[in-house]
mmCIF file of C-alpha atoms and ligand atoms in Angstrom:
data_model
loop_
_atom_site.group_PDB
_atom_site.id
_atom_site.type_symbol
_atom_site.label_atom_id
_atom_site.label_comp_id
_atom_site.label_asym_id
_atom_site.label_seq_id
_atom_site.Cartn_x
_atom_site.Cartn_y
_atom_site.Cartn_z
ATOM 1 C CA MET M 2 0.638 8.876 9.919
ATOM 2 C CA ARG M 3 1.673 9.479 6.500
ATOM 3 C CA LYS M 4 -0.609 11.365 4.212
ATOM 4 C CA LYS M 5 -3.003 9.740 1.569
ATOM 5 C CA ILE M 6 -2.720 11.968 -1.972
ATOM 6 C CA VAL M 7 -4.507 11.582 -5.220
ATOM 7 C CA ALA M 8 -2.881 13.815 -7.941
ATOM 8 C CA GLY M 9 -3.765 14.527 -11.322
ATOM 9 C CA ASN M 10 -1.066 14.825 -13.684
ATOM 10 C CA TRP M 11 -2.659 16.380 -16.645
ATOM 11 C CA LYS M 12 0.370 16.237 -18.784
ATOM 12 C CA MET M 13 0.281 18.134 -22.240
ATOM 13 C CA ASN M 14 -3.571 18.532 -22.462
ATOM 14 C CA THR M 15 -6.398 21.134 -22.368
ATOM 15 C CA SER M 16 -6.309 24.682 -23.269
ATOM 16 C CA ILE M 17 -6.033 27.392 -20.487
ATOM 17 C CA GLN M 18 -9.690 27.825 -20.729
ATOM 18 C CA GLU M 19 -10.652 24.054 -20.837
ATOM 19 C CA GLY M 20 -7.790 23.768 -17.777
ATOM 20 C CA VAL M 21 -9.744 26.400 -15.742
ATOM 21 C CA GLU M 22 -13.020 24.791 -16.283
ATOM 22 C CA LEU M 23 -11.474 21.326 -15.046
ATOM 23 C CA ALA M 24 -9.955 22.867 -12.235
ATOM 24 C CA LYS M 25 -13.581 24.731 -11.021
ATOM 25 C CA ALA M 26 -14.972 21.308 -11.268
ATOM 26 C CA VAL M 27 -12.458 19.448 -9.245
ATOM 27 C CA ALA M 28 -12.567 22.539 -6.697
ATOM 28 C CA ALA M 29 -16.189 22.280 -6.275
ATOM 29 C CA GLY M 30 -16.280 18.403 -5.817
ATOM 30 C CA ALA M 31 -13.254 18.469 -3.712
ATOM 31 C CA ALA M 32 -15.373 19.099 -0.369
ATOM 32 C CA GLY M 33 -17.045 15.869 -1.038
ATOM 33 C CA THR M 34 -13.777 13.878 -1.034
ATOM 34 C CA PRO M 35 -12.669 12.142 2.217
ATOM 35 C CA GLU M 36 -11.089 14.734 4.496
ATOM 36 C CA ASN M 37 -7.882 12.435 5.238
ATOM 37 C CA VAL M 38 -6.923 12.316 1.405
ATOM 38 C CA GLY M 39 -5.067 15.374 -0.128
ATOM 39 C CA LEU M 40 -5.648 16.609 -3.820
ATOM 40 C CA ILE M 41 -3.261 17.844 -6.326
ATOM 41 C CA VAL M 42 -3.637 18.900 -9.698
ATOM 42 C CA ALA M 43 -0.253 19.114 -11.822
ATOM 43 C CA ALA M 44 -1.250 21.635 -14.688
ATOM 44 C CA PRO M 45 0.655 22.736 -17.667
ATOM 45 C CA PHE M 46 2.922 25.694 -16.952
ATOM 46 C CA THR M 47 0.923 28.155 -19.166
ATOM 47 C CA HIS M 48 -2.377 27.418 -17.008
ATOM 48 C CA LEU M 49 -0.406 27.622 -13.334
ATOM 49 C CA ALA M 50 -1.545 31.252 -12.601
ATOM 50 C CA SER M 51 -5.167 30.877 -13.594
ATOM 51 C CA VAL M 52 -5.740 27.550 -11.921
ATOM 52 C CA ALA M 53 -4.085 28.717 -8.734
ATOM 53 C CA GLU M 54 -6.905 31.457 -8.693
ATOM 54 C CA VAL M 55 -9.472 28.747 -9.337
ATOM 55 C CA LEU M 56 -8.258 26.601 -6.543
ATOM 56 C CA LYS M 57 -7.978 29.201 -3.808
ATOM 57 C CA GLY M 58 -9.972 28.251 -0.747
ATOM 58 C CA SER M 59 -10.480 24.900 -1.813
ATOM 59 C CA LYS M 60 -8.245 21.935 -0.421
ATOM 60 C CA VAL M 61 -6.801 21.366 -3.818
ATOM 61 C CA GLU M 62 -3.193 22.119 -4.109
ATOM 62 C CA LEU M 63 -1.389 22.947 -7.503
ATOM 63 C CA SER M 64 1.494 21.333 -8.755
ATOM 64 C CA ALA M 65 3.854 21.887 -12.156
ATOM 65 C CA GLN M 66 4.980 19.082 -14.244
ATOM 66 C CA ASN M 67 8.660 19.847 -14.169
ATOM 67 C CA CYS M 68 10.940 22.628 -13.389
ATOM 68 C CA ALA M 69 14.324 24.058 -14.761
ATOM 69 C CA ASP M 70 17.696 22.450 -13.430
ATOM 70 C CA HIS M 71 19.036 26.071 -12.813
ATOM 71 C CA GLU M 72 17.529 29.183 -10.218
ATOM 72 C CA LYS M 73 17.328 31.796 -13.108
ATOM 73 C CA GLY M 74 19.159 33.440 -16.000
ATOM 74 C CA ALA M 75 19.919 32.865 -19.497
ATOM 75 C CA TYR M 76 17.782 29.456 -20.253
ATOM 76 C CA THR M 77 15.563 30.212 -22.879
ATOM 77 C CA GLY M 78 12.415 28.169 -22.724
ATOM 78 C CA GLU M 79 13.123 26.909 -19.385
ATOM 79 C CA VAL M 80 10.563 27.622 -15.950
ATOM 80 C CA SER M 81 12.247 28.149 -12.645
ATOM 81 C CA VAL M 82 11.010 27.087 -9.203
ATOM 82 C CA GLY M 83 10.788 30.624 -8.062
ATOM 83 C CA MET M 84 8.415 31.187 -11.074
ATOM 84 C CA LEU M 85 6.415 28.171 -9.850
ATOM 85 C CA VAL M 86 6.095 29.506 -6.376
ATOM 86 C CA SER M 87 5.238 33.196 -7.766
ATOM 87 C CA ALA M 88 2.396 31.455 -9.967
ATOM 88 C CA GLY M 89 0.820 29.712 -6.911
ATOM 89 C CA CYS M 90 2.395 25.868 -6.833
ATOM 90 C CA SER M 91 3.258 24.179 -3.773
ATOM 91 C CA TRP M 92 4.476 21.002 -5.902
ATOM 92 C CA THR M 93 6.220 19.877 -8.867
ATOM 93 C CA ILE M 94 6.431 16.832 -10.219
ATOM 94 C CA LEU M 95 9.822 15.450 -11.147
ATOM 95 C CA GLY M 96 11.604 12.431 -12.987
ATOM 96 C CA HIS M 97 8.140 11.498 -14.964
ATOM 97 C CA SER M 98 9.116 8.680 -17.423
ATOM 98 C CA GLU M 99 8.017 10.996 -20.076
ATOM 99 C CA ARG M 100 10.594 13.496 -19.139
ATOM 100 C CA ARG M 101 13.131 10.509 -18.555
ATOM 101 C CA GLN M 102 12.430 8.937 -22.048
ATOM 102 C CA TYR M 103 11.938 11.912 -24.498
ATOM 103 C CA TYR M 104 13.967 14.723 -22.626
ATOM 104 C CA GLY M 105 16.711 13.122 -21.579
ATOM 105 C CA GLU M 106 16.075 13.346 -17.796
ATOM 106 C CA THR M 107 18.903 11.691 -15.874
ATOM 107 C CA ASP M 108 19.085 10.978 -12.089
ATOM 108 C CA GLU M 109 21.668 13.409 -11.849
ATOM 109 C CA LYS M 110 19.497 16.458 -13.158
ATOM 110 C CA LEU M 111 17.106 15.155 -11.020
ATOM 111 C CA VAL M 112 19.089 15.919 -8.009
ATOM 112 C CA VAL M 113 19.718 19.301 -8.781
ATOM 113 C CA LYS M 114 15.972 19.983 -9.874
ATOM 114 C CA THR M 115 14.609 18.317 -6.455
ATOM 115 C CA ARG M 116 17.291 20.425 -4.557
ATOM 116 C CA LEU M 117 16.312 23.684 -6.250
ATOM 117 C CA ALA M 118 12.674 23.082 -5.682
ATOM 118 C CA LEU M 119 12.884 21.992 -1.855
ATOM 119 C CA GLU M 120 15.081 25.353 -1.445
ATOM 120 C CA ALA M 121 12.099 27.038 -2.991
ATOM 121 C CA GLY M 122 9.796 25.514 -0.625
ATOM 122 C CA LEU M 123 7.874 23.352 -3.218
ATOM 123 C CA GLY M 124 7.199 19.643 -2.422
ATOM 124 C CA VAL M 125 8.480 17.172 -4.837
ATOM 125 C CA ILE M 126 6.602 14.313 -6.341
ATOM 126 C CA LEU M 127 9.692 12.174 -7.531
ATOM 127 C CA CYS M 128 8.458 9.532 -10.057
ATOM 128 C CA VAL M 129 10.351 5.949 -10.407
ATOM 129 C CA GLY M 130 9.313 2.921 -12.731
ATOM 130 C CA GLU M 131 10.687 0.604 -14.775
ATOM 131 C CA ASN M 132 9.777 -0.172 -18.571
ATOM 132 C CA LEU M 133 8.695 -3.364 -20.054
ATOM 133 C CA GLU M 134 11.837 -4.779 -21.100
ATOM 134 C CA GLN M 135 13.311 -4.265 -17.428
ATOM 135 C CA ARG M 136 10.044 -5.985 -16.081
ATOM 136 C CA GLU M 137 10.388 -8.857 -18.500
ATOM 137 C CA GLU M 138 13.966 -9.161 -17.722
ATOM 138 C CA GLY M 139 13.184 -9.358 -13.787
ATOM 139 C CA LYS M 140 14.981 -6.348 -13.267
ATOM 140 C CA HIS M 141 12.157 -4.076 -11.853
ATOM 141 C CA PHE M 142 13.131 -4.248 -8.232
ATOM 142 C CA GLU M 143 16.614 -3.325 -8.959
ATOM 143 C CA VAL M 144 15.683 -0.405 -11.451
ATOM 144 C CA VAL M 145 13.439 1.206 -8.787
ATOM 145 C CA THR M 146 15.685 0.710 -5.979
ATOM 146 C CA SER M 147 18.637 2.388 -8.059
ATOM 147 C CA GLN M 148 16.182 5.355 -9.030
ATOM 148 C CA ILE M 149 15.561 5.893 -5.394
ATOM 149 C CA GLU M 150 19.044 5.692 -4.240
ATOM 150 C CA ASN M 151 20.755 7.896 -7.029
ATOM 151 C CA VAL M 152 18.202 10.734 -6.310
ATOM 152 C CA LEU M 153 16.801 10.573 -2.901
ATOM 153 C CA PHE M 154 19.857 9.211 -1.161
ATOM 154 C CA ASN M 155 21.180 12.652 -1.550
ATOM 155 C CA PHE M 156 18.765 14.035 0.945
ATOM 156 C CA THR M 157 18.147 14.145 4.676
ATOM 157 C CA ALA M 158 15.758 12.432 6.769
ATOM 158 C CA GLU M 159 14.222 16.224 7.176
ATOM 159 C CA GLU M 160 14.075 16.784 3.357
ATOM 160 C CA MET M 161 12.212 13.468 2.904
ATOM 161 C CA SER M 162 9.376 15.060 4.591
ATOM 162 C CA LYS M 163 8.786 17.219 1.710
ATOM 163 C CA ILE M 164 9.073 14.441 -0.939
ATOM 164 C CA VAL M 165 6.465 12.051 -2.241
ATOM 165 C CA VAL M 166 7.422 9.128 -4.368
ATOM 166 C CA ALA M 167 5.278 8.022 -7.198
ATOM 167 C CA TYR M 168 5.701 4.542 -8.578
ATOM 168 C CA GLU M 169 4.952 4.365 -12.412
ATOM 169 C CA PRO M 170 5.703 1.376 -14.247
ATOM 170 C CA VAL M 171 6.156 2.623 -17.860
ATOM 171 C CA TRP M 172 4.283 -0.261 -19.277
ATOM 172 C CA ALA M 173 1.142 0.648 -17.398
ATOM 173 C CA ILE M 174 1.089 4.322 -18.142
ATOM 174 C CA GLY M 175 -1.744 5.143 -20.770
ATOM 175 C CA THR M 176 -1.973 1.862 -21.926
ATOM 176 C CA GLY M 177 -4.722 0.695 -20.158
ATOM 177 C CA LYS M 178 -2.922 -2.267 -18.298
ATOM 178 C CA THR M 179 -2.688 -1.619 -14.758
ATOM 179 C CA ALA M 180 -0.330 -3.415 -12.658
ATOM 180 C CA SER M 181 -1.846 -5.683 -10.451
ATOM 181 C CA ALA M 182 -2.496 -4.697 -6.672
ATOM 182 C CA GLU M 183 -0.021 -7.289 -5.829
ATOM 183 C CA GLN M 184 2.655 -5.949 -8.330
ATOM 184 C CA ALA M 185 2.250 -2.575 -7.297
ATOM 185 C CA GLU M 186 2.460 -3.292 -3.580
ATOM 186 C CA GLU M 187 5.650 -5.791 -3.746
ATOM 187 C CA ILE M 188 7.197 -2.471 -5.544
ATOM 188 C CA HIS M 189 5.769 -0.046 -2.835
ATOM 189 C CA ALA M 190 6.917 -2.348 -0.152
ATOM 190 C CA CYS M 191 10.596 -2.577 -1.529
ATOM 191 C CA ILE M 192 10.806 1.341 -2.089
ATOM 192 C CA ARG M 193 9.761 1.674 1.758
ATOM 193 C CA LYS M 194 12.317 -0.859 2.850
ATOM 194 C CA VAL M 195 15.017 1.001 0.596
ATOM 195 C CA LEU M 196 13.981 4.391 2.495
ATOM 196 C CA ALA M 197 14.057 2.480 5.793
ATOM 197 C CA GLY M 198 17.606 1.182 5.238
ATOM 198 C CA LYS M 199 18.734 4.747 4.468
ATOM 199 C CA PHE M 200 16.276 7.117 6.699
ATOM 200 C CA GLY M 201 15.334 4.934 9.490
ATOM 201 C CA GLU M 202 11.910 3.326 9.658
ATOM 202 C CA GLU M 203 10.089 6.270 11.015
ATOM 203 C CA VAL M 204 10.914 8.418 8.056
ATOM 204 C CA ALA M 205 9.995 5.481 5.611
ATOM 205 C CA GLN M 206 6.780 4.743 7.524
ATOM 206 C CA ASP M 207 5.914 8.611 6.880
ATOM 207 C CA THR M 208 6.679 8.817 3.200
ATOM 208 C CA THR M 209 3.695 9.048 0.959
ATOM 209 C CA ILE M 210 4.080 6.314 -2.058
ATOM 210 C CA LEU M 211 1.419 6.937 -4.908
ATOM 211 C CA TYR M 212 0.957 4.577 -7.716
ATOM 212 C CA GLY M 213 0.509 5.856 -11.303
ATOM 213 C CA GLY M 214 -0.398 3.834 -14.618
ATOM 214 C CA SER M 215 -3.857 3.585 -15.708
ATOM 215 C CA CYS M 216 -5.494 4.255 -12.445
ATOM 216 C CA LYS M 217 -9.223 4.644 -12.716
ATOM 217 C CA PRO M 218 -12.155 4.537 -10.845
ATOM 218 C CA SER M 219 -12.814 0.792 -11.357
ATOM 219 C CA ASN M 220 -9.357 -0.012 -9.895
ATOM 220 C CA ALA M 221 -8.624 2.184 -7.403
ATOM 221 C CA LYS M 222 -10.150 0.787 -4.525
ATOM 222 C CA GLU M 223 -8.299 -2.378 -4.761
ATOM 223 C CA LEU M 224 -4.778 -0.583 -5.497
ATOM 224 C CA PHE M 225 -5.214 2.129 -2.457
ATOM 225 C CA ALA M 226 -6.489 -0.956 -0.172
ATOM 226 C CA GLN M 227 -2.622 -2.221 -0.684
ATOM 227 C CA GLU M 228 -0.741 -1.761 2.748
ATOM 228 C CA ASP M 229 2.164 0.554 1.019
ATOM 229 C CA ILE M 230 0.051 2.241 -1.560
ATOM 230 C CA ASP M 231 -0.933 5.684 -0.288
ATOM 231 C CA GLY M 232 -2.697 6.969 -3.441
ATOM 232 C CA GLY M 233 -2.478 7.390 -6.788
ATOM 233 C CA LEU M 234 -0.858 9.840 -9.833
ATOM 234 C CA ILE M 235 -3.516 9.791 -12.374
ATOM 235 C CA GLY M 236 -2.988 10.657 -16.017
ATOM 236 C CA GLY M 237 -5.937 10.293 -18.210
ATOM 237 C CA ALA M 238 -8.423 9.770 -15.507
ATOM 238 C CA ALA M 239 -7.627 13.040 -14.106
ATOM 239 C CA LEU M 240 -8.974 14.973 -17.490
ATOM 240 C CA LYS M 241 -12.570 14.277 -16.049
ATOM 241 C CA ALA M 242 -13.297 15.693 -12.898
ATOM 242 C CA ASP M 243 -16.072 13.160 -12.079
ATOM 243 C CA ASP M 244 -13.301 10.472 -12.321
ATOM 244 C CA PHE M 245 -10.498 12.235 -10.682
ATOM 245 C CA LEU M 246 -12.863 12.996 -7.446
ATOM 246 C CA ALA M 247 -14.268 9.214 -7.870
ATOM 247 C CA ILE M 248 -10.910 7.843 -7.544
ATOM 248 C CA ALA M 249 -10.204 10.041 -4.463
ATOM 249 C CA CYS M 250 -13.487 8.853 -2.957
ATOM 250 C CA SER M 251 -12.009 5.235 -3.231
ATOM 251 C CA TYR M 252 -10.450 5.641 0.125
HETATM 252 P P1 13P V 426 -2.188 7.159 -17.071
HETATM 253 O O1 13P V 426 -3.249 7.414 -15.763
HETATM 254 O O2 13P V 426 -2.943 7.945 -18.175
HETATM 255 O O3 13P V 426 -2.193 5.907 -17.396
HETATM 256 O O4 13P V 426 -1.131 8.159 -16.776
HETATM 257 C C1 13P V 426 -0.218 7.900 -15.562
HETATM 258 C C2 13P V 426 0.846 8.777 -15.550
HETATM 259 O O5 13P V 426 1.595 8.670 -16.069
HETATM 260 C C3 13P V 426 0.645 9.746 -14.248
HETATM 261 O O6 13P V 426 1.570 10.607 -13.936
#
């Protein structure tokens, strides 16, 4: 049975102090969320070590939002997978559309980063999703399929057990426009089919596929009720502990 996960992506928000308070509130409320739902918070790099301390002893796992594409060395300003592990992370998000759009993150780079993360023992939340233009041109299945193929087809079935996919339609991120449950489900089902074609039905059935894009307490239940939606990657609503926990309780 694949795992259900609700993950919060704080993006570039909160001071360290605010992040610690938010993590405390999430950790305190985590015990009241369904046992079969895993919780993850993806904090900014500067916050990771402090947030890790707060999360100790709770079921909430810590994630980064990105990692460097080199193991170590003269790469000023970058943060390596080894640093993330030493800060207490067990996950990293990779390929978020904001990184693809603003920081030139390519599928090729994501293969390198995913490999480094897996080798360091981190789980990877790989984001995929089409933008508005691609959706309006009816290319959404094609775009998402090629993102999955370009990155994940370089890994083995065994490595897939450490990878979670997050479908985040760019037009739904931070816009208040959620994909309808049907729109999300048809892409999730497509992703699972693409994975089945490469890795076999068992791996595809075991892969957790999250939905992200204006997911909030009022719409989470309907989204999570879909057969191929295994939880959410939450942006704005993850900055309020009550909303984040309420989303986790939508199962
Ligand atoms: P919002 O929930 O703010 O739309 O952000 C979604 C997201 O990008 C999570 O990674």
